[in-house]
Amino acid sequence: RWLLPFDRIWVPDDTARSLSGDLSRSRDPRVRCIGWQSTVVSNSDGEPRFKVAAIISGPEPQRSNLEKEVRPQLEALQIPCVLVRGKRGFDEARYRGNMTVYDYMGRQDIGRLLSQTEVVVCRTGYSSLMDLKSAGKKAILVPTPAQPEQLYLGKHLKDHPHYVVQKQGSIHIREALEELSNRTAPGAVESNSLFLHEAIIDFCALEKAQDLV
């Protein structure tokens, strides 16, 4: 019922390369796919600076639960890693052995971090998935418990060639890295801007038709 007042419904997905599966499929004639939308721009140059970047997010207590599970595993890897804790605190980076720790990062900093990282650990939030596509990164995906859309996306992507999906409480980063090491890096994928262009033209034509009525 929330969508009833709208003449058009724009969905950030690609009809030919659907990332959201059933979440974006609709027979509603008002629906228009506008392609993946991300502010992240891939600018990787040379070897990644970090092997793994874990970007922690989610409502409490799930955010803390994820950090408690991931942090000791990153420390045990003994390779360059980044942990973004996803909570307000210190602005500066802190260093602990092989790990660089940030309490929080803004969108631009996240984009730079993705360009410097080989494998990302993150939630299956849809904006995060679009960022991974835009940056062209392998990932270990951990759906937030009790969030149906994230659980669905985790199931939808479980056989994706560039992702390993693991359940919170049963995360094994080292095993996932070994599995991903045998897979080819995806490379950055640009959204098809034609979808958005066509959606804008369609909407303008609809507005013009309504003005003539």
mmCIF file of C-alpha atoms in Angstrom:
data_model
loop_
_atom_site.group_PDB
_atom_site.id
_atom_site.type_symbol
_atom_site.label_atom_id
_atom_site.label_comp_id
_atom_site.label_asym_id
_atom_site.label_seq_id
_atom_site.Cartn_x
_atom_site.Cartn_y
_atom_site.Cartn_z
ATOM 1 C CA ARG A 1 0.000 0.000 0.000
ATOM 2 C CA TRP A 2 2.974 2.331 0.496
ATOM 3 C CA LEU A 3 3.543 2.367 -3.273
ATOM 4 C CA LEU A 4 -0.025 3.130 -4.317
ATOM 5 C CA PRO A 5 0.403 6.937 -4.603
ATOM 6 C CA PHE A 6 3.318 6.685 -7.052
ATOM 7 C CA ASP A 7 3.155 6.815 -10.856
ATOM 8 C CA ARG A 8 6.571 5.213 -11.295
ATOM 9 C CA ILE A 9 8.686 2.964 -9.072
ATOM 10 C CA TRP A 10 12.429 2.991 -9.758
ATOM 11 C CA VAL A 11 14.369 -0.116 -8.756
ATOM 12 C CA PRO A 12 18.199 0.003 -8.582
ATOM 13 C CA ASP A 13 18.898 -3.240 -10.423
ATOM 14 C CA ASP A 14 19.847 -4.498 -13.871
ATOM 15 C CA THR A 15 17.212 -6.581 -15.645
ATOM 16 C CA ALA A 16 19.824 -8.607 -17.543
ATOM 17 C CA ARG A 17 22.180 -9.108 -14.561
ATOM 18 C CA SER A 18 19.849 -9.068 -11.571
ATOM 19 C CA LEU A 19 21.592 -8.697 -8.228
ATOM 20 C CA SER A 20 18.490 -8.657 -6.037
ATOM 21 C CA GLY A 21 16.605 -11.631 -7.483
ATOM 22 C CA ASP A 22 12.939 -11.806 -6.510
ATOM 23 C CA LEU A 23 13.199 -8.549 -4.546
ATOM 24 C CA SER A 24 13.139 -6.557 -7.788
ATOM 25 C CA ARG A 25 10.915 -8.772 -9.931
ATOM 26 C CA SER A 26 7.459 -7.316 -10.437
ATOM 27 C CA ARG A 27 4.594 -7.356 -12.910
ATOM 28 C CA ASP A 28 3.583 -3.884 -11.822
ATOM 29 C CA PRO A 29 3.707 -1.745 -15.002
ATOM 30 C CA ARG A 30 4.956 1.220 -12.973
ATOM 31 C CA VAL A 31 8.254 -0.502 -12.123
ATOM 32 C CA ARG A 32 11.384 0.574 -13.985
ATOM 33 C CA CYS A 33 14.876 -0.840 -13.351
ATOM 34 C CA ILE A 34 17.485 1.944 -13.344
ATOM 35 C CA GLY A 35 20.676 -0.136 -13.024
ATOM 36 C CA TRP A 36 22.968 -0.507 -10.019
ATOM 37 C CA GLN A 37 23.611 2.773 -8.225
ATOM 38 C CA SER A 38 26.820 3.313 -6.259
ATOM 39 C CA THR A 39 29.034 6.254 -5.389
ATOM 40 C CA VAL A 40 32.074 3.957 -5.301
ATOM 41 C CA VAL A 41 34.468 4.360 -8.218
ATOM 42 C CA SER A 42 37.061 1.676 -8.865
ATOM 43 C CA ASN A 43 40.541 3.180 -9.025
ATOM 44 C CA SER A 44 42.698 0.202 -8.074
ATOM 45 C CA ASP A 45 46.283 0.586 -9.199
ATOM 46 C CA GLY A 46 48.710 -2.276 -8.666
ATOM 47 C CA GLU A 47 48.641 -4.771 -5.817
ATOM 48 C CA PRO A 48 46.050 -4.237 -3.042
ATOM 49 C CA ARG A 49 47.402 -2.690 0.133
ATOM 50 C CA PHE A 50 45.206 -4.882 2.345
ATOM 51 C CA LYS A 51 44.321 -8.543 1.995
ATOM 52 C CA VAL A 52 41.059 -8.217 3.933
ATOM 53 C CA ALA A 53 38.841 -5.327 4.996
ATOM 54 C CA ALA A 54 35.999 -6.120 7.400
ATOM 55 C CA ILE A 55 33.299 -3.452 7.351
ATOM 56 C CA ILE A 56 31.092 -4.041 10.381
ATOM 57 C CA SER A 57 27.494 -2.821 10.393
ATOM 58 C CA GLY A 58 24.020 -3.667 11.596
ATOM 59 C CA PRO A 59 21.808 -2.788 14.550
ATOM 60 C CA GLU A 60 22.935 -3.640 18.057
ATOM 61 C CA PRO A 61 23.558 -6.203 19.398
ATOM 62 C CA GLN A 62 24.275 -7.714 15.968
ATOM 63 C CA ARG A 63 26.964 -5.155 15.143
ATOM 64 C CA SER A 64 28.879 -5.998 18.332
ATOM 65 C CA ASN A 65 28.336 -9.723 17.845
ATOM 66 C CA LEU A 66 29.829 -9.557 14.370
ATOM 67 C CA GLU A 67 32.836 -7.537 15.531
ATOM 68 C CA LYS A 68 33.525 -9.973 18.393
ATOM 69 C CA GLU A 69 33.494 -12.889 15.961
ATOM 70 C CA VAL A 70 35.521 -11.283 13.173
ATOM 71 C CA ARG A 71 38.171 -9.340 15.076
ATOM 72 C CA PRO A 72 40.162 -12.232 16.583
ATOM 73 C CA GLN A 73 40.105 -14.048 13.250
ATOM 74 C CA LEU A 74 41.619 -11.040 11.481
ATOM 75 C CA GLU A 75 44.325 -10.780 14.134
ATOM 76 C CA ALA A 76 45.167 -14.461 13.704
ATOM 77 C CA LEU A 77 45.676 -14.148 9.941
ATOM 78 C CA GLN A 78 48.980 -12.285 10.232
ATOM 79 C CA ILE A 79 48.390 -10.478 6.943
ATOM 80 C CA PRO A 80 47.509 -6.800 6.376
ATOM 81 C CA CYS A 81 43.870 -6.292 7.392
ATOM 82 C CA VAL A 82 41.487 -3.436 8.123
ATOM 83 C CA LEU A 83 38.611 -3.426 10.580
ATOM 84 C CA VAL A 84 35.956 -0.708 10.293
ATOM 85 C CA ARG A 85 33.922 -1.024 13.489
ATOM 86 C CA GLY A 86 30.869 0.879 12.255
ATOM 87 C CA LYS A 87 30.397 3.098 15.308
ATOM 88 C CA ARG A 88 31.252 6.650 16.197
ATOM 89 C CA GLY A 89 34.484 7.081 18.138
ATOM 90 C CA PHE A 90 38.035 8.059 17.233
ATOM 91 C CA ASP A 91 38.573 9.604 13.814
ATOM 92 C CA GLU A 92 42.175 8.430 13.554
ATOM 93 C CA ALA A 93 43.352 4.967 12.608
ATOM 94 C CA ARG A 94 44.734 2.732 15.334
ATOM 95 C CA TYR A 95 47.223 -0.041 14.709
ATOM 96 C CA ARG A 96 47.315 -3.455 16.355
ATOM 97 C CA GLY A 97 49.780 -5.916 14.910
ATOM 98 C CA ASN A 98 48.705 -6.743 11.378
ATOM 99 C CA MET A 99 45.437 -4.822 11.698
ATOM 100 C CA THR A 100 44.445 -1.212 11.096
ATOM 101 C CA VAL A 101 41.312 -0.251 13.031
ATOM 102 C CA TYR A 102 38.881 2.567 12.282
ATOM 103 C CA ASP A 103 35.809 3.262 14.368
ATOM 104 C CA TYR A 104 33.935 4.813 11.459
ATOM 105 C CA MET A 105 34.401 5.717 7.796
ATOM 106 C CA GLY A 106 32.417 7.999 5.520
ATOM 107 C CA ARG A 107 31.396 7.057 1.990
ATOM 108 C CA GLN A 108 34.466 8.529 0.280
ATOM 109 C CA ASP A 109 36.821 6.770 2.678
ATOM 110 C CA ILE A 110 34.973 3.481 2.203
ATOM 111 C CA GLY A 111 35.402 3.878 -1.548
ATOM 112 C CA ARG A 112 39.151 4.408 -1.161
ATOM 113 C CA LEU A 113 39.391 1.427 1.181
ATOM 114 C CA LEU A 114 37.624 -0.856 -1.290
ATOM 115 C CA SER A 115 40.052 0.162 -4.025
ATOM 116 C CA GLN A 116 42.975 -0.857 -1.756
ATOM 117 C CA THR A 117 41.537 -4.206 -0.628
ATOM 118 C CA GLU A 118 41.492 -7.681 -2.163
ATOM 119 C CA VAL A 119 38.638 -9.271 -0.157
ATOM 120 C CA VAL A 120 35.840 -7.535 1.761
ATOM 121 C CA VAL A 121 33.898 -8.896 4.730
ATOM 122 C CA CYS A 122 30.516 -7.194 4.982
ATOM 123 C CA ARG A 123 26.757 -7.587 5.338
ATOM 124 C CA THR A 124 24.391 -8.440 2.505
ATOM 125 C CA GLY A 125 22.786 -5.010 2.578
ATOM 126 C CA TYR A 126 21.829 -4.111 -0.982
ATOM 127 C CA SER A 127 23.824 -0.874 -1.104
ATOM 128 C CA SER A 128 26.908 -2.834 0.019
ATOM 129 C CA LEU A 129 26.346 -5.361 -2.768
ATOM 130 C CA MET A 130 26.126 -2.579 -5.361
ATOM 131 C CA ASP A 131 29.365 -1.094 -3.977
ATOM 132 C CA LEU A 132 31.097 -4.475 -4.324
ATOM 133 C CA LYS A 133 29.960 -4.687 -7.937
ATOM 134 C CA SER A 134 31.147 -1.179 -8.699
ATOM 135 C CA ALA A 135 34.535 -1.771 -7.040
ATOM 136 C CA GLY A 136 34.934 -5.262 -8.515
ATOM 137 C CA LYS A 137 35.725 -7.075 -5.277
ATOM 138 C CA LYS A 138 35.501 -10.582 -3.913
ATOM 139 C CA ALA A 139 33.641 -10.756 -0.626
ATOM 140 C CA ILE A 140 32.736 -12.812 2.405
ATOM 141 C CA LEU A 141 29.084 -11.968 3.007
ATOM 142 C CA VAL A 142 27.410 -12.249 6.407
ATOM 143 C CA PRO A 143 23.656 -11.518 6.458
ATOM 144 C CA THR A 144 22.330 -9.704 9.521
ATOM 145 C CA PRO A 145 20.247 -12.158 11.572
ATOM 146 C CA ALA A 146 16.488 -11.499 11.633
ATOM 147 C CA GLN A 147 16.632 -9.163 8.614
ATOM 148 C CA PRO A 148 14.595 -11.005 5.948
ATOM 149 C CA GLU A 149 15.908 -9.098 2.933
ATOM 150 C CA GLN A 150 19.527 -9.732 3.917
ATOM 151 C CA LEU A 151 18.854 -13.396 4.621
ATOM 152 C CA TYR A 152 17.189 -13.699 1.199
ATOM 153 C CA LEU A 153 20.093 -11.961 -0.577
ATOM 154 C CA GLY A 154 22.551 -14.254 1.202
ATOM 155 C CA LYS A 155 20.634 -17.277 -0.062
ATOM 156 C CA HIS A 156 20.302 -15.761 -3.528
ATOM 157 C CA LEU A 157 24.069 -15.170 -3.791
ATOM 158 C CA LYS A 158 25.339 -18.351 -2.112
ATOM 159 C CA ASP A 159 26.539 -19.802 -5.435
ATOM 160 C CA HIS A 160 27.887 -16.536 -6.829
ATOM 161 C CA PRO A 161 31.438 -17.055 -8.173
ATOM 162 C CA HIS A 162 32.894 -14.020 -6.393
ATOM 163 C CA TYR A 163 31.287 -14.358 -2.971
ATOM 164 C CA VAL A 164 31.317 -16.743 -0.035
ATOM 165 C CA VAL A 165 28.234 -16.450 2.166
ATOM 166 C CA GLN A 166 28.594 -17.399 5.838
ATOM 167 C CA LYS A 167 26.215 -17.342 8.770
ATOM 168 C CA GLN A 168 26.916 -15.103 11.745
ATOM 169 C CA GLY A 169 28.058 -17.372 14.558
ATOM 170 C CA SER A 170 29.723 -19.722 12.054
ATOM 171 C CA ILE A 171 32.206 -17.415 10.328
ATOM 172 C CA HIS A 172 35.515 -18.889 9.159
ATOM 173 C CA ILE A 173 37.491 -16.170 7.423
ATOM 174 C CA ARG A 174 40.596 -18.260 6.729
ATOM 175 C CA GLU A 175 38.560 -20.993 5.029
ATOM 176 C CA ALA A 176 36.638 -18.426 2.975
ATOM 177 C CA LEU A 177 39.887 -16.769 1.848
ATOM 178 C CA GLU A 178 41.248 -20.129 0.707
ATOM 179 C CA GLU A 179 38.062 -20.757 -1.252
ATOM 180 C CA LEU A 180 38.143 -17.309 -2.858
ATOM 181 C CA SER A 181 41.845 -17.599 -3.732
ATOM 182 C CA ASN A 182 40.931 -20.142 -6.396
ATOM 183 C CA ARG A 183 38.453 -17.797 -8.043
ATOM 184 C CA THR A 184 39.199 -15.122 -10.588
ATOM 185 C CA ALA A 185 38.838 -11.521 -9.429
ATOM 186 C CA PRO A 186 35.590 -10.059 -10.805
ATOM 187 C CA GLY A 187 36.846 -6.700 -12.014
ATOM 188 C CA ALA A 188 34.822 -3.507 -11.725
ATOM 189 C CA VAL A 189 31.369 -3.562 -13.297
ATOM 190 C CA GLU A 190 29.754 -0.313 -14.337
ATOM 191 C CA SER A 191 26.029 0.140 -14.053
ATOM 192 C CA ASN A 192 24.169 0.339 -17.344
ATOM 193 C CA SER A 193 23.393 4.074 -17.393
ATOM 194 C CA LEU A 194 20.974 3.466 -20.266
ATOM 195 C CA PHE A 195 18.436 2.080 -17.769
ATOM 196 C CA LEU A 196 18.428 5.325 -15.766
ATOM 197 C CA HIS A 197 18.376 7.429 -18.922
ATOM 198 C CA GLU A 198 15.351 5.540 -20.241
ATOM 199 C CA ALA A 199 13.589 5.788 -16.870
ATOM 200 C CA ILE A 200 14.051 9.572 -16.818
ATOM 201 C CA ILE A 201 12.720 9.927 -20.372
ATOM 202 C CA ASP A 202 9.757 7.709 -19.491
ATOM 203 C CA PHE A 203 8.960 9.775 -16.403
ATOM 204 C CA CYS A 204 9.206 13.079 -18.282
ATOM 205 C CA ALA A 205 6.847 11.737 -20.942
ATOM 206 C CA LEU A 206 4.411 10.649 -18.233
ATOM 207 C CA GLU A 207 4.496 14.094 -16.612
ATOM 208 C CA LYS A 208 3.899 15.765 -19.961
ATOM 209 C CA ALA A 209 0.949 13.455 -20.708
ATOM 210 C CA GLN A 210 -0.608 14.232 -17.336
ATOM 211 C CA ASP A 211 -0.241 17.988 -17.911
ATOM 212 C CA LEU A 212 -2.231 17.622 -21.137
ATOM 213 C CA VAL A 213 -5.128 15.906 -19.408
#
